[in-house]
Amino acid sequence: MKRPLRGALSAIALATGLALTVSSCGFGGGKSNSDDPNTITFLAPIYSDGTKAEWDSIIADFEKQNPGIKVDLQMESWKQIPDVVRTDLQSESSTPDLLNIDAYSTYASDGKLYPASDIADAPVLGDLQHSFVENASMNGTQWALPLFASTRTLFYNTDLFTKAGIGAPPKTWAELTDDAKKIQALGGGISGYGLPLGQEETQAETSLWTFGAGGNWSDGSNLTIDTPQNLEGVQAIKAISDAGATQPNPGATDRTPLINVFIQGKIGMIEGLPPVINMIQQKNPGLKYATAPTPTKDGAPVTLGVADHLMAFKKKVDKRPAIKKFLDFFYQPKNYATFVKAEHFIPVTTSGAQAMADDPVVKAFGATLPVAKFYPSNNPKWAKVEGAMKQQLGTVTQGADPATVLKAIQQAAS
């Protein structure tokens, strides 16, 4: 997902995948199979260089076991897929039967989706972790199937900690700022804390701070942006930036390039996603690092959770039987765990978590799931608010008043 587990992770998720480019594969037959109940058109984003190969393998195995059903796969980058979806949904003939993306609420509100119970059998639905089922539900109905999860945890450079005389990772904002100052003081182009408030995924970094102050972006019904708790979190972001304990110009710094700077050994601490572990192994396996819970105002554990989803669109030709067979096949523990492990995310099924118990990502991030809070992606207004966050939140590190910024973003929820 870009976030992720990220319309685009940005809520883009999963937020979250970090490889963002690939050529479009195109639906077989030029998206002309809308009248065939046994042909599934499937539009999915690219999480990594291996995503297409993983789906191709799953689809080949499925078609071998179900010779009467065909799955036509189209893949797009996270940057392109929101526009592709908007264009495709203008006509039923081009609307995908099955879509993998982060946000589903607008489509559900517009009556375009089948309920999850129509496209997956009870054993599959019962295997999904409860918090992710809630995140995929509106008004008591589950509309999508969570694909996999991304949370955040603090990555820290143990060599820089040793050089700065820091004995343990920070648990509170006060400790985080103090440690970041010590690392910043080492000089040599080293930054204490990586603060990515550029437009790639501003809402993710900000959520870690607002959640860390006890805040939420929703009260369950309405979006709640300019609350006292959220203000306290954004003020803390401004404070660590004003203290000179981050990289230069956080408001214009995107997450992905900043993570690469951390991997190069030039940042003391940064909030990272599950795929960062694999990135380190590939790009700088000698990096000395560890992970720790996200620091919060008082040390109480909390993190950001993001899940991307699979959803099926209602069409004149009923393809639910074919879609259900494919999704039931995909969520079989072996198939599902293989896919999630290859993409370096966290499984959202109980059986998948058991199958991946020894996976390094699950070991580092699995414990964060019980304390994860989510974007209110089941609120159709969230996408607009998220866009406003990307445009405006970074300005608090450039002199803007946090309260004024949050009030302006709240207006986007009106």
Tab-separated table of C-alpha atoms in Angstrom:
chain	number	residue	atom	x	y	z
A	1	MET	CA	0.000	0.000	0.000
A	2	LYS	CA	1.309	2.889	-0.631
A	3	ARG	CA	0.289	2.831	2.487
A	4	PRO	CA	0.761	1.053	2.636
A	5	LEU	CA	-2.324	-0.407	2.899
A	6	ARG	CA	-2.878	4.391	0.235
A	7	GLY	CA	-7.922	6.457	-3.209
A	8	ALA	CA	-4.528	6.537	-3.660
A	9	LEU	CA	-2.434	5.139	-0.302
A	10	SER	CA	-1.865	7.938	-0.283
A	11	ALA	CA	-4.588	6.352	1.898
A	12	ILE	CA	-2.744	4.478	-0.328
A	13	ALA	CA	-1.745	2.216	1.446
A	14	LEU	CA	-0.366	0.258	2.396
A	15	ALA	CA	-0.256	2.557	2.222
A	16	THR	CA	1.390	1.328	1.520
A	17	GLY	CA	3.992	-0.751	-1.309
A	18	LEU	CA	6.980	1.307	-2.185
A	19	ALA	CA	7.581	0.355	-5.829
A	20	LEU	CA	5.349	2.611	-7.879
A	21	THR	CA	5.966	2.081	-11.563
A	22	VAL	CA	5.124	-0.596	-14.109
A	23	SER	CA	3.456	-0.763	-17.466
A	24	SER	CA	-0.254	-1.514	-17.695
A	25	CYS	CA	-1.020	-5.094	-18.619
A	26	GLY	CA	-4.558	-4.545	-19.895
A	27	PHE	CA	-7.595	-6.779	-19.626
A	28	GLY	CA	-7.680	-9.681	-22.024
A	29	GLY	CA	-9.993	-8.933	-24.926
A	30	GLY	CA	-9.813	-5.192	-24.269
A	31	LYS	CA	-12.278	-5.279	-21.368
A	32	SER	CA	-14.879	-6.934	-23.637
A	33	ASN	CA	-15.871	-9.774	-21.303
A	34	SER	CA	-18.622	-8.048	-19.346
A	35	ASP	CA	-21.283	-10.472	-20.636
A	36	ASP	CA	-19.405	-13.644	-19.686
A	37	PRO	CA	-20.293	-14.740	-16.129
A	38	ASN	CA	-17.138	-16.862	-15.971
A	39	THR	CA	-14.631	-14.156	-16.923
A	40	ILE	CA	-13.465	-11.904	-14.079
A	41	THR	CA	-11.781	-8.616	-14.926
A	42	PHE	CA	-9.433	-7.742	-12.068
A	43	LEU	CA	-7.778	-4.339	-11.602
A	44	ALA	CA	-4.959	-4.234	-9.050
A	45	PRO	CA	-2.121	-1.905	-7.991
A	46	ILE	CA	1.593	-2.639	-7.983
A	47	TYR	CA	3.099	-3.043	-4.536
A	48	SER	CA	6.526	-4.249	-5.625
A	49	ASP	CA	8.449	-5.442	-8.645
A	50	GLY	CA	7.114	-8.928	-7.939
A	51	THR	CA	3.403	-8.154	-7.573
A	52	LYS	CA	2.426	-9.085	-11.119
A	53	ALA	CA	4.317	-12.379	-10.945
A	54	GLU	CA	2.574	-13.245	-7.674
A	55	TRP	CA	-0.881	-12.580	-9.082
A	56	ASP	CA	-0.022	-14.380	-12.325
A	57	SER	CA	0.993	-17.463	-10.356
A	58	ILE	CA	-2.157	-17.424	-8.222
A	59	ILE	CA	-4.372	-16.916	-11.265
A	60	ALA	CA	-2.655	-19.718	-13.209
A	61	ASP	CA	-3.141	-22.152	-10.330
A	62	PHE	CA	-6.754	-21.077	-9.911
A	63	GLU	CA	-7.571	-21.430	-13.605
A	64	LYS	CA	-5.940	-24.860	-13.659
A	65	GLN	CA	-8.249	-25.993	-10.839
A	66	ASN	CA	-11.251	-24.132	-12.309
A	67	PRO	CA	-10.901	-24.545	-16.089
A	68	GLY	CA	-14.255	-22.904	-16.798
A	69	ILE	CA	-13.268	-19.572	-15.205
A	70	LYS	CA	-10.837	-16.973	-16.548
A	71	VAL	CA	-9.296	-14.061	-14.619
A	72	ASP	CA	-8.097	-11.127	-16.733
A	73	LEU	CA	-5.585	-9.075	-14.738
A	74	GLN	CA	-4.768	-5.410	-15.276
A	75	MET	CA	-2.132	-3.737	-13.114
A	76	GLU	CA	-1.450	-0.052	-12.595
A	77	SER	CA	0.906	1.962	-10.416
A	78	TRP	CA	-0.492	3.519	-7.245
A	79	LYS	CA	0.025	6.896	-8.873
A	80	GLN	CA	-2.126	5.962	-11.873
A	81	ILE	CA	-4.776	3.663	-10.460
A	82	PRO	CA	-7.122	6.317	-8.964
A	83	ASP	CA	-7.466	7.970	-12.380
A	84	VAL	CA	-7.870	4.601	-14.089
A	85	VAL	CA	-10.663	3.651	-11.685
A	86	ARG	CA	-12.476	6.959	-12.196
A	87	THR	CA	-12.315	6.505	-15.971
A	88	ASP	CA	-13.292	2.822	-15.950
A	89	LEU	CA	-16.313	3.345	-13.712
A	90	GLN	CA	-17.909	5.669	-16.250
A	91	SER	CA	-19.118	2.624	-18.187
A	92	GLU	CA	-20.244	-0.805	-17.020
A	93	SER	CA	-18.335	-2.452	-19.852
A	94	SER	CA	-15.043	-1.022	-18.554
A	95	THR	CA	-15.824	-1.322	-14.825
A	96	PRO	CA	-13.674	-4.082	-13.322
A	97	ASP	CA	-15.487	-6.986	-11.730
A	98	LEU	CA	-12.908	-7.098	-8.957
A	99	LEU	CA	-10.847	-4.158	-7.685
A	100	ASN	CA	-7.909	-3.996	-5.285
A	101	ILE	CA	-7.498	-0.494	-3.830
A	102	ASP	CA	-7.572	1.140	-0.419
A	103	ALA	CA	-10.832	3.110	-0.272
A	104	TYR	CA	-14.218	1.486	-0.812
A	105	SER	CA	-16.730	3.725	0.996
A	106	THR	CA	-17.733	5.935	-1.941
A	107	TYR	CA	-18.500	2.913	-4.102
A	108	ALA	CA	-20.469	1.277	-1.285
A	109	SER	CA	-22.427	4.479	-0.577
A	110	ASP	CA	-23.288	4.724	-4.271
A	111	GLY	CA	-24.674	1.174	-4.232
A	112	LYS	CA	-22.046	-0.131	-6.654
A	113	LEU	CA	-20.594	-2.969	-4.543
A	114	TYR	CA	-21.720	-6.422	-3.565
A	115	PRO	CA	-21.657	-7.099	0.197
A	116	ALA	CA	-18.640	-9.150	1.229
A	117	SER	CA	-20.957	-12.016	2.196
A	118	ASP	CA	-21.930	-12.303	-1.498
A	119	ILE	CA	-18.361	-12.746	-2.729
A	120	ALA	CA	-16.695	-14.890	-0.047
A	121	ASP	CA	-17.784	-17.932	1.941
A	122	ALA	CA	-18.302	-17.852	5.704
A	123	PRO	CA	-14.977	-19.601	6.559
A	124	VAL	CA	-13.056	-16.856	4.735
A	125	LEU	CA	-15.000	-14.067	6.416
A	126	GLY	CA	-14.617	-15.710	9.806
A	127	ASP	CA	-10.840	-15.951	9.378
A	128	LEU	CA	-10.451	-12.177	9.024
A	129	GLN	CA	-9.288	-10.268	12.103
A	130	HIS	CA	-12.154	-8.369	13.681
A	131	SER	CA	-10.677	-4.866	13.629
A	132	PHE	CA	-10.115	-5.128	9.887
A	133	VAL	CA	-13.648	-6.374	9.333
A	134	GLU	CA	-14.920	-3.288	11.164
A	135	ASN	CA	-12.713	-1.093	8.991
A	136	ALA	CA	-14.257	-2.705	5.898
A	137	SER	CA	-17.828	-2.171	7.094
A	138	MET	CA	-20.433	0.590	6.915
A	139	ASN	CA	-23.727	0.654	8.785
A	140	GLY	CA	-23.281	-2.920	9.929
A	141	THR	CA	-22.503	-4.370	6.474
A	142	GLN	CA	-19.070	-5.502	5.340
A	143	TRP	CA	-18.468	-4.246	1.804
A	144	ALA	CA	-14.880	-5.266	1.127
A	145	LEU	CA	-12.309	-7.888	2.028
A	146	PRO	CA	-9.104	-6.592	3.637
A	147	LEU	CA	-6.125	-7.739	1.598
A	148	PHE	CA	-3.280	-7.215	4.032
A	149	ALA	CA	-2.214	-4.745	6.661
A	150	SER	CA	0.411	-2.120	7.165
A	151	THR	CA	1.176	-0.470	10.467
A	152	ARG	CA	3.992	1.821	11.532
A	153	THR	CA	6.763	1.283	14.019
A	154	LEU	CA	9.844	3.284	14.952
A	155	PHE	CA	13.024	2.256	13.124
A	156	TYR	CA	16.195	3.515	14.791
A	157	ASN	CA	19.864	3.388	13.903
A	158	THR	CA	21.636	1.616	16.762
A	159	ASP	CA	25.083	2.829	15.701
A	160	LEU	CA	23.935	6.455	15.875
A	161	PHE	CA	22.275	5.771	19.221
A	162	THR	CA	25.581	4.475	20.571
A	163	LYS	CA	27.538	7.441	19.233
A	164	ALA	CA	25.009	9.851	20.763
A	165	GLY	CA	25.061	8.063	24.124
A	166	ILE	CA	21.432	6.929	23.954
A	167	GLY	CA	20.761	3.667	25.784
A	168	ALA	CA	17.172	2.860	24.783
A	169	PRO	CA	14.590	3.932	22.187
A	170	PRO	CA	12.241	6.762	23.190
A	171	LYS	CA	8.748	6.046	24.479
A	172	THR	CA	7.422	9.605	24.771
A	173	TRP	CA	7.558	12.725	22.601
A	174	ALA	CA	9.822	14.408	25.138
A	175	GLU	CA	12.294	11.526	24.928
A	176	LEU	CA	12.018	11.438	21.133
A	177	THR	CA	12.860	15.123	20.820
A	178	ASP	CA	15.722	14.889	23.319
A	179	ASP	CA	17.217	11.869	21.535
A	180	ALA	CA	16.770	13.487	18.114
A	181	LYS	CA	18.663	16.572	19.302
A	182	LYS	CA	21.541	14.407	20.526
A	183	ILE	CA	21.756	12.605	17.187
A	184	GLN	CA	21.460	15.868	15.246
A	185	ALA	CA	24.396	17.193	17.242
A	186	LEU	CA	26.644	14.477	15.798
A	187	GLY	CA	26.878	16.568	12.625
A	188	GLY	CA	28.083	15.204	9.323
A	189	GLY	CA	24.707	15.611	7.661
A	190	ILE	CA	22.979	13.352	10.181
A	191	SER	CA	19.347	14.108	11.051
A	192	GLY	CA	17.830	13.128	14.369
A	193	TYR	CA	14.300	12.282	13.285
A	194	GLY	CA	12.898	11.834	9.772
A	195	LEU	CA	9.665	13.851	9.508
A	196	PRO	CA	7.965	13.315	6.107
A	197	LEU	CA	5.229	15.926	5.697
A	198	GLY	CA	5.414	16.208	1.930
A	199	GLN	CA	2.369	15.327	-0.129
A	200	GLU	CA	3.152	11.631	-0.600
A	201	GLU	CA	1.624	10.581	2.700
A	202	THR	CA	1.312	13.536	5.061
A	203	GLN	CA	-1.790	12.104	6.695
A	204	ALA	CA	0.105	8.992	7.840
A	205	GLU	CA	2.884	10.766	9.738
A	206	THR	CA	0.416	13.258	11.197
A	207	SER	CA	-1.907	10.480	12.362
A	208	LEU	CA	0.878	8.921	14.404
A	209	TRP	CA	1.158	12.166	16.365
A	210	THR	CA	-2.544	12.928	16.711
A	211	PHE	CA	-3.303	9.336	17.711
A	212	GLY	CA	-0.403	9.603	20.140
A	213	ALA	CA	-2.239	12.458	21.867
A	214	GLY	CA	-5.441	10.431	22.140
A	215	GLY	CA	-6.965	11.954	19.011
A	216	ASN	CA	-9.074	10.497	16.230
A	217	TRP	CA	-10.149	11.671	12.799
A	218	SER	CA	-13.752	10.567	13.401
A	219	ASP	CA	-16.241	10.194	16.231
A	220	GLY	CA	-17.827	7.253	14.450
A	221	SER	CA	-20.266	9.327	12.439
A	222	ASN	CA	-18.607	12.654	11.657
A	223	LEU	CA	-15.061	13.572	10.739
A	224	THR	CA	-13.374	15.354	13.660
A	225	ILE	CA	-10.265	17.187	12.518
A	226	ASP	CA	-9.883	20.279	14.716
A	227	THR	CA	-10.209	18.627	18.138
A	228	PRO	CA	-8.010	19.562	21.127
A	229	GLN	CA	-6.239	16.180	20.982
A	230	ASN	CA	-5.484	16.469	17.275
A	231	LEU	CA	-4.250	20.016	17.827
A	232	GLU	CA	-1.888	18.808	20.537
A	233	GLY	CA	-0.443	16.228	18.141
A	234	VAL	CA	0.122	18.753	15.352
A	235	GLN	CA	1.656	21.193	17.826
A	236	ALA	CA	4.112	18.467	18.831
A	237	ILE	CA	5.048	17.994	15.164
A	238	LYS	CA	5.742	21.714	14.891
A	239	ALA	CA	7.752	21.632	18.115
A	240	ILE	CA	10.179	18.899	17.020
A	241	SER	CA	10.647	20.671	13.696
A	242	ASP	CA	11.208	24.028	15.397
A	243	ALA	CA	13.759	22.354	17.672
A	244	GLY	CA	15.935	21.658	14.640
A	245	ALA	CA	15.908	17.922	15.310
A	246	THR	CA	14.699	16.768	11.868
A	247	GLN	CA	15.889	16.813	8.279
A	248	PRO	CA	15.699	20.198	6.522
A	249	ASN	CA	12.286	21.361	5.289
A	250	PRO	CA	10.041	18.529	6.558
A	251	GLY	CA	6.989	20.080	4.902
A	252	ALA	CA	8.425	19.353	1.462
A	253	THR	CA	9.892	15.919	2.212
A	254	ASP	CA	8.145	12.779	0.953
A	255	ARG	CA	8.235	9.496	2.810
A	256	THR	CA	9.885	7.217	0.243
A	257	PRO	CA	13.058	9.267	-0.381
A	258	LEU	CA	13.381	9.939	3.344
A	259	ILE	CA	13.271	6.226	4.124
A	260	ASN	CA	16.079	5.763	1.627
A	261	VAL	CA	18.133	8.343	3.544
A	262	PHE	CA	17.527	6.352	6.728
A	263	ILE	CA	18.672	3.194	4.958
A	264	GLN	CA	21.856	5.037	3.973
A	265	GLY	CA	22.557	5.582	7.687
A	266	LYS	CA	21.933	9.340	7.701
A	267	ILE	CA	18.851	9.501	9.974
A	268	GLY	CA	18.623	8.403	13.587
A	269	MET	CA	14.919	7.558	13.765
A	270	ILE	CA	11.988	7.290	11.386
A	271	GLU	CA	8.553	5.724	11.341
A	272	GLY	CA	8.586	2.857	8.875
A	273	LEU	CA	6.284	0.388	7.147
A	274	PRO	CA	6.728	-3.397	6.918
A	275	PRO	CA	8.409	-3.307	3.468
A	276	VAL	CA	11.243	-1.218	4.944
A	277	ILE	CA	12.722	-4.396	6.423
A	278	ASN	CA	13.122	-5.895	2.966
A	279	MET	CA	14.384	-2.595	1.555
A	280	ILE	CA	17.162	-2.552	4.139
A	281	GLN	CA	18.096	-6.148	3.318
A	282	GLN	CA	18.331	-5.288	-0.357
A	283	LYS	CA	19.939	-1.841	-0.240
A	284	ASN	CA	22.109	-1.798	2.887
A	285	PRO	CA	22.164	-5.142	4.707
A	286	GLY	CA	24.958	-3.900	6.938
A	287	LEU	CA	22.798	-1.195	8.508
A	288	LYS	CA	22.597	-1.581	12.270
A	289	TYR	CA	19.014	-0.899	13.281
A	290	ALA	CA	16.204	-2.021	15.527
A	291	THR	CA	12.493	-1.314	15.870
A	292	ALA	CA	10.430	-0.051	18.795
A	293	PRO	CA	6.854	1.099	19.461
A	294	THR	CA	5.873	4.502	18.120
A	295	PRO	CA	6.560	7.222	20.726
A	296	THR	CA	3.456	8.983	22.023
A	297	LYS	CA	2.627	11.856	24.345
A	298	ASP	CA	2.696	9.706	27.492
A	299	GLY	CA	4.143	6.433	26.206
A	300	ALA	CA	0.780	4.679	25.809
A	301	PRO	CA	1.066	2.359	22.788
A	302	VAL	CA	-0.756	3.279	19.575
A	303	THR	CA	0.014	3.169	15.882
A	304	LEU	CA	-1.544	3.784	12.488
A	305	GLY	CA	-3.156	0.824	10.776
A	306	VAL	CA	-3.871	0.761	7.060
A	307	ALA	CA	-5.544	-1.978	5.041
A	308	ASP	CA	-6.071	-2.183	1.323
A	309	HIS	CA	-9.173	-3.998	0.121
A	310	LEU	CA	-10.673	-6.276	-2.489
A	311	MET	CA	-14.180	-5.334	-3.647
A	312	ALA	CA	-16.579	-6.547	-6.336
A	313	PHE	CA	-18.827	-4.331	-8.453
A	314	LYS	CA	-22.472	-5.059	-9.238
A	315	LYS	CA	-23.125	-5.524	-12.950
A	316	LYS	CA	-25.957	-6.697	-15.153
A	317	VAL	CA	-24.300	-10.067	-15.571
A	318	ASP	CA	-24.026	-11.768	-12.176
A	319	LYS	CA	-20.427	-12.910	-11.684
A	320	ARG	CA	-20.661	-13.578	-7.967
A	321	PRO	CA	-20.226	-17.382	-8.242
A	322	ALA	CA	-16.975	-17.005	-10.205
A	323	ILE	CA	-15.685	-14.200	-7.990
A	324	LYS	CA	-16.458	-16.193	-4.857
A	325	LYS	CA	-14.536	-19.196	-6.160
A	326	PHE	CA	-11.523	-17.020	-6.931
A	327	LEU	CA	-11.502	-15.205	-3.589
A	328	ASP	CA	-12.061	-18.405	-1.624
A	329	PHE	CA	-9.069	-19.854	-3.494
A	330	PHE	CA	-6.908	-16.794	-2.854
A	331	TYR	CA	-7.637	-16.742	0.898
A	332	GLN	CA	-6.666	-20.374	1.382
A	333	PRO	CA	-3.905	-20.163	4.028
A	334	LYS	CA	-1.079	-21.354	1.778
A	335	ASN	CA	-1.959	-19.107	-1.165
A	336	TYR	CA	-2.665	-16.086	0.984
A	337	ALA	CA	0.420	-16.401	3.184
A	338	THR	CA	2.665	-16.827	0.143
A	339	PHE	CA	1.313	-13.626	-1.413
A	340	VAL	CA	1.521	-11.544	1.764
A	341	LYS	CA	5.027	-12.764	2.580
A	342	ALA	CA	6.233	-11.919	-0.924
A	343	GLU	CA	4.908	-8.365	-0.560
A	344	HIS	CA	6.342	-7.977	2.975
A	345	PHE	CA	3.117	-6.893	4.671
A	346	ILE	CA	1.114	-8.188	7.636
A	347	PRO	CA	-1.579	-10.854	7.185
A	348	VAL	CA	-5.132	-9.969	8.227
A	349	THR	CA	-6.330	-13.553	8.618
A	350	THR	CA	-5.816	-15.674	11.707
A	351	SER	CA	-4.589	-18.613	9.634
A	352	GLY	CA	-2.211	-16.351	7.697
A	353	ALA	CA	-0.701	-14.998	10.907
A	354	GLN	CA	-0.134	-18.539	12.135
A	355	ALA	CA	1.459	-19.577	8.851
A	356	MET	CA	3.790	-16.543	8.952
A	357	ALA	CA	4.667	-16.651	12.636
A	358	ASP	CA	8.412	-16.818	11.890
A	359	ASP	CA	8.373	-14.113	9.204
A	360	PRO	CA	10.558	-11.106	10.158
A	361	VAL	CA	7.805	-8.640	9.230
A	362	VAL	CA	5.272	-10.397	11.436
A	363	LYS	CA	7.791	-10.512	14.279
A	364	ALA	CA	8.480	-6.782	14.015
A	365	PHE	CA	4.956	-5.558	13.288
A	366	GLY	CA	2.498	-8.215	14.430
A	367	ALA	CA	2.362	-6.888	17.973
A	368	THR	CA	1.302	-3.469	16.693
A	369	LEU	CA	-2.032	-4.698	15.296
A	370	PRO	CA	-3.943	-4.705	18.611
A	371	VAL	CA	-3.098	-1.017	19.224
A	372	ALA	CA	-3.671	0.197	15.658
A	373	LYS	CA	-6.076	2.998	14.832
A	374	PHE	CA	-7.376	3.495	11.323
A	375	TYR	CA	-8.252	6.251	8.939
A	376	PRO	CA	-12.054	6.723	8.793
A	377	SER	CA	-12.014	5.333	5.267
A	378	ASN	CA	-15.618	4.164	5.651
A	379	ASN	CA	-16.641	7.844	5.615
A	380	PRO	CA	-17.143	9.043	2.007
A	381	LYS	CA	-15.820	12.505	2.936
A	382	TRP	CA	-12.460	11.147	4.068
A	383	ALA	CA	-10.874	11.233	0.609
A	384	LYS	CA	-11.465	14.995	0.347
A	385	VAL	CA	-10.108	15.596	3.841
A	386	GLU	CA	-7.076	13.468	3.113
A	387	GLY	CA	-6.343	15.593	0.069
A	388	ALA	CA	-6.567	18.752	2.164
A	389	MET	CA	-4.180	17.261	4.710
A	390	LYS	CA	-1.605	16.608	2.012
A	391	GLN	CA	-1.867	20.166	0.806
A	392	GLN	CA	-1.811	21.954	4.156
A	393	LEU	CA	-0.346	20.033	7.093
A	394	GLY	CA	3.261	20.431	5.995
A	395	THR	CA	2.927	24.191	6.333
A	396	VAL	CA	3.001	23.941	10.154
A	397	THR	CA	6.768	23.356	9.858
A	398	GLN	CA	7.017	26.494	7.743
A	399	GLY	CA	5.399	28.894	10.206
A	400	ALA	CA	1.669	28.195	9.813
A	401	ASP	CA	-0.482	28.057	12.943
A	402	PRO	CA	-1.584	24.441	13.701
A	403	ALA	CA	-5.047	25.471	14.909
A	404	THR	CA	-5.689	27.511	11.765
A	405	VAL	CA	-4.522	24.657	9.551
A	406	LEU	CA	-6.742	22.099	11.274
A	407	LYS	CA	-9.773	24.391	11.057
A	408	ALA	CA	-9.187	24.807	7.320
A	409	ILE	CA	-8.982	21.038	6.872
A	410	GLN	CA	-12.147	20.575	8.940
A	411	GLN	CA	-13.971	22.694	6.363
A	412	ALA	CA	-13.156	20.079	3.747
A	413	ALA	CA	-15.323	17.672	5.741
A	414	SER	CA	-18.376	19.942	5.485
